[in-house]
Tab-separated table of C-alpha atoms in Angstrom:
chain	number	residue	atom	x	y	z
A	1	ILE	CA	-78.178	15.567	-68.895
A	2	TYR	CA	-77.436	14.717	-65.243
A	3	ARG	CA	-79.745	13.577	-62.559
A	4	VAL	CA	-79.146	15.735	-59.478
A	5	TRP	CA	-80.400	15.315	-55.868
A	6	THR	CA	-80.914	18.207	-53.525
A	7	GLU	CA	-82.332	18.161	-50.038
A	8	GLU	CA	-85.747	18.990	-51.427
A	9	GLU	CA	-85.953	17.131	-54.714
A	10	GLU	CA	-84.589	15.161	-57.626
A	11	LEU	CA	-84.117	17.056	-60.749
A	12	PHE	CA	-82.386	17.104	-64.181
A	13	ALA	CA	-79.600	19.309	-64.895
A	14	GLU	CA	-77.175	20.137	-67.633
A	15	VAL	CA	-73.808	21.966	-67.559
A	16	SER	CA	-73.990	25.712	-68.406
A	17	GLY	CA	-72.472	27.221	-71.463
A	18	LYS	CA	-69.876	28.901	-69.351
A	19	PHE	CA	-68.950	25.716	-67.704
A	20	ARG	CA	-68.710	23.907	-71.036
A	21	PHE	CA	-66.474	26.669	-72.373
A	22	ALA	CA	-64.146	26.477	-69.243
A	23	ALA	CA	-63.857	22.807	-69.248
A	24	THR	CA	-60.422	21.530	-70.463
A	25	GLY	CA	-61.357	17.882	-70.736
A	26	PRO	CA	-63.707	15.033	-69.566
A	27	ALA	CA	-62.265	15.110	-66.093
A	28	ASP	CA	-63.774	18.570	-65.459
A	29	TYR	CA	-67.299	17.367	-65.983
A	30	PRO	CA	-69.634	16.133	-63.178
A	31	ALA	CA	-69.112	12.437	-62.182
A	32	VAL	CA	-71.152	10.071	-59.894
A	33	GLY	CA	-70.610	11.297	-56.350
A	34	ASP	CA	-69.739	14.971	-57.276
A	35	PHE	CA	-71.276	17.901	-55.364
A	36	VAL	CA	-72.251	20.743	-57.800
A	37	LEU	CA	-73.629	24.239	-57.692
A	38	VAL	CA	-76.905	24.264	-59.503
A	39	ASP	CA	-79.033	27.199	-60.739
A	40	ARG	CA	-82.598	25.751	-60.793
A	41	MET	CA	-84.121	28.851	-62.328
A	42	ALA	CA	-81.928	29.471	-65.449
A	43	GLY	CA	-82.228	26.021	-67.234
A	44	ASP	CA	-83.682	25.699	-70.667
A	45	GLU	CA	-86.617	23.214	-71.205
A	46	GLY	CA	-87.073	22.748	-67.516
A	47	ASN	CA	-83.510	21.523	-66.641
A	48	ALA	CA	-81.422	23.195	-64.028
A	49	LEU	CA	-77.936	24.377	-64.860
A	50	ILE	CA	-74.709	23.067	-63.309
A	51	GLN	CA	-72.534	26.017	-62.770
A	52	GLN	CA	-69.660	24.406	-60.886
A	53	VAL	CA	-68.089	21.157	-59.645
A	54	LEU	CA	-67.052	21.497	-56.062
A	55	PRO	CA	-63.575	20.145	-55.078
A	56	ARG	CA	-63.364	16.409	-54.879
A	57	LYS	CA	-61.900	14.624	-51.892
A	58	SER	CA	-61.373	11.490	-53.846
A	59	ALA	CA	-61.743	10.377	-57.573
A	60	PHE	CA	-61.564	7.083	-59.541
A	61	ILE	CA	-60.056	8.133	-62.791
A	62	ARG	CA	-59.539	6.251	-66.073
A	63	ARG	CA	-58.351	7.043	-69.464
A	64	ALA	CA	-61.216	8.397	-71.620
A	65	ALA	CA	-62.261	6.464	-74.642
A	66	GLY	CA	-60.610	7.221	-77.957
A	67	THR	CA	-57.030	7.953	-78.920
A	68	ALA	CA	-56.743	11.277	-76.871
A	69	GLN	CA	-54.791	10.919	-73.597
A	70	GLN	CA	-57.495	12.618	-71.503
A	71	GLU	CA	-58.780	11.415	-68.097
A	72	GLN	CA	-62.367	10.747	-67.221
A	73	VAL	CA	-63.614	10.672	-63.623
A	74	VAL	CA	-65.760	7.579	-63.119
A	75	ALA	CA	-66.896	8.220	-59.429
A	76	SER	CA	-65.772	10.854	-56.800
A	77	ASN	CA	-66.115	11.586	-53.145
A	78	VAL	CA	-65.847	7.933	-52.156
A	79	ASP	CA	-64.813	7.312	-48.670
A	80	LYS	CA	-64.300	3.604	-48.827
A	81	VAL	CA	-63.939	1.119	-51.710
A	82	PHE	CA	-64.637	-2.568	-51.288
A	83	ILE	CA	-62.585	-4.465	-53.619
A	84	CYS	CA	-64.255	-7.723	-54.228
A	85	MET	CA	-62.419	-10.912	-55.351
A	86	SER	CA	-63.276	-14.571	-55.108
A	87	LEU	CA	-60.916	-16.980	-53.346
A	88	ASN	CA	-61.517	-19.784	-55.837
A	89	ASN	CA	-59.545	-20.256	-59.106
A	90	ASP	CA	-60.431	-16.782	-60.345
A	91	CYS	CA	-58.254	-15.157	-57.651
A	92	SER	CA	-55.415	-13.213	-59.194
A	93	LEU	CA	-52.833	-11.524	-57.238
A	94	ARG	CA	-51.838	-9.221	-60.225
A	95	ARG	CA	-55.353	-8.027	-60.664
A	96	LEU	CA	-55.760	-7.560	-56.866
A	97	ALA	CA	-52.643	-5.401	-56.709
A	98	ARG	CA	-53.941	-3.365	-59.653
A	99	TYR	CA	-57.378	-2.943	-57.897
A	100	LEU	CA	-55.615	-1.992	-54.664
A	101	ALA	CA	-53.362	0.662	-56.578
A	102	ILE	CA	-56.582	2.128	-58.097
A	103	GLY	CA	-58.241	2.245	-54.760
A	104	TRP	CA	-55.296	3.936	-52.845
A	105	ASP	CA	-54.730	6.286	-55.794
A	106	SER	CA	-58.363	7.499	-55.674
A	107	GLY	CA	-58.001	8.715	-52.134
A	108	ALA	CA	-60.607	6.272	-50.773
A	109	ARG	CA	-59.684	3.737	-48.276
A	110	PRO	CA	-59.725	0.230	-49.728
A	111	VAL	CA	-61.182	-2.827	-47.992
A	112	LEU	CA	-60.589	-6.299	-49.447
A	113	VAL	CA	-63.670	-8.541	-49.697
A	114	LEU	CA	-62.760	-12.099	-50.354
A	115	THR	CA	-65.812	-13.922	-51.633
A	116	LYS	CA	-66.599	-17.668	-52.323
A	117	SER	CA	-64.431	-18.737	-49.536
A	118	ASP	CA	-66.351	-21.979	-49.537
A	119	LEU	CA	-65.021	-22.788	-52.922
A	120	ALA	CA	-61.363	-22.198	-52.161
A	121	GLU	CA	-59.356	-25.483	-52.246
A	122	ASP	CA	-56.547	-24.153	-50.116
A	123	ARG	CA	-58.219	-21.314	-48.101
A	124	SER	CA	-55.381	-20.671	-45.699
A	125	GLY	CA	-52.685	-20.744	-48.360
A	126	ARG	CA	-54.684	-18.415	-50.570
A	127	LEU	CA	-55.133	-16.068	-47.651
A	128	LYS	CA	-51.394	-16.019	-47.040
A	129	GLU	CA	-50.811	-15.172	-50.704
A	130	VAL	CA	-53.343	-12.356	-50.653
A	131	GLY	CA	-51.697	-11.053	-47.344
A	132	THR	CA	-48.496	-10.405	-49.336
A	133	VAL	CA	-50.365	-7.924	-51.620
A	134	ALA	CA	-52.878	-6.449	-49.328
A	135	LEU	CA	-50.617	-4.661	-46.900
A	136	GLY	CA	-52.322	-2.168	-44.640
A	137	VAL	CA	-55.844	-3.224	-45.883
A	138	ASP	CA	-58.718	-4.600	-43.833
A	139	VAL	CA	-59.638	-8.047	-45.183
A	140	VAL	CA	-63.279	-9.414	-44.933
A	141	VAL	CA	-63.731	-13.132	-45.923
A	142	THR	CA	-67.269	-13.990	-46.950
A	143	SER	CA	-69.478	-16.849	-48.444
A	144	ALA	CA	-72.844	-16.641	-50.023
A	145	LEU	CA	-73.643	-20.024	-48.367
A	146	ALA	CA	-73.666	-18.444	-44.863
A	147	GLU	CA	-76.874	-16.585	-44.302
A	148	ASP	CA	-75.008	-13.753	-42.507
A	149	GLY	CA	-72.176	-13.473	-45.082
A	150	TYR	CA	-72.867	-9.833	-45.545
A	151	THR	CA	-73.043	-8.845	-41.982
A	152	GLN	CA	-69.198	-8.990	-41.744
A	153	LEU	CA	-69.260	-5.836	-43.954
A	154	LEU	CA	-71.597	-3.800	-41.805
A	155	PRO	CA	-68.940	-2.648	-39.241
A	156	GLN	CA	-66.933	-1.271	-42.239
A	157	VAL	CA	-69.710	1.164	-43.210
A	158	GLN	CA	-70.426	4.298	-40.970
A	159	PRO	CA	-73.464	6.603	-41.416
A	160	GLY	CA	-72.657	9.400	-43.830
A	161	GLN	CA	-69.953	7.485	-45.648
A	162	ASN	CA	-69.960	7.060	-49.298
A	163	VAL	CA	-68.852	3.638	-50.396
A	164	ALA	CA	-68.272	1.868	-53.728
A	165	PHE	CA	-67.741	-1.663	-54.664
A	166	MET	CA	-65.349	-2.865	-57.513
A	167	GLY	CA	-64.022	-6.090	-58.663
């Protein structure tokens, strides 16, 4: 059962039998952020029926659980992904490179958000290291100790944009 939002209402929906028959794997099913065609009148037990998933402009994909080599879409139609990583001892350039690859591969534009800047022992040295991995990516440095720490992110978000946070 999926939760679907329309301009008028929020409703529950399930994929139609025809949809289920045509699906070749988990990646074909609706994911968070998908736009779908819904038949509100044909559903059993009051649920609407999802007839089709519209083409995705971006998708975060992982391997589905189990031994099969199938893909699962975790989120779709994300315009910008904020990759969050602390500047303290938990900062890992290898992990950051993996997250950036996932962000670029999805079709979304990655933005690096470096948190806990107040806890970094060698802040400028750490920023230089991060710069060697985060090529072509906007970098925002924040601290929870600053009352306006989140305001640095606001220029990165535009009306009508879908954003996600990972890290």
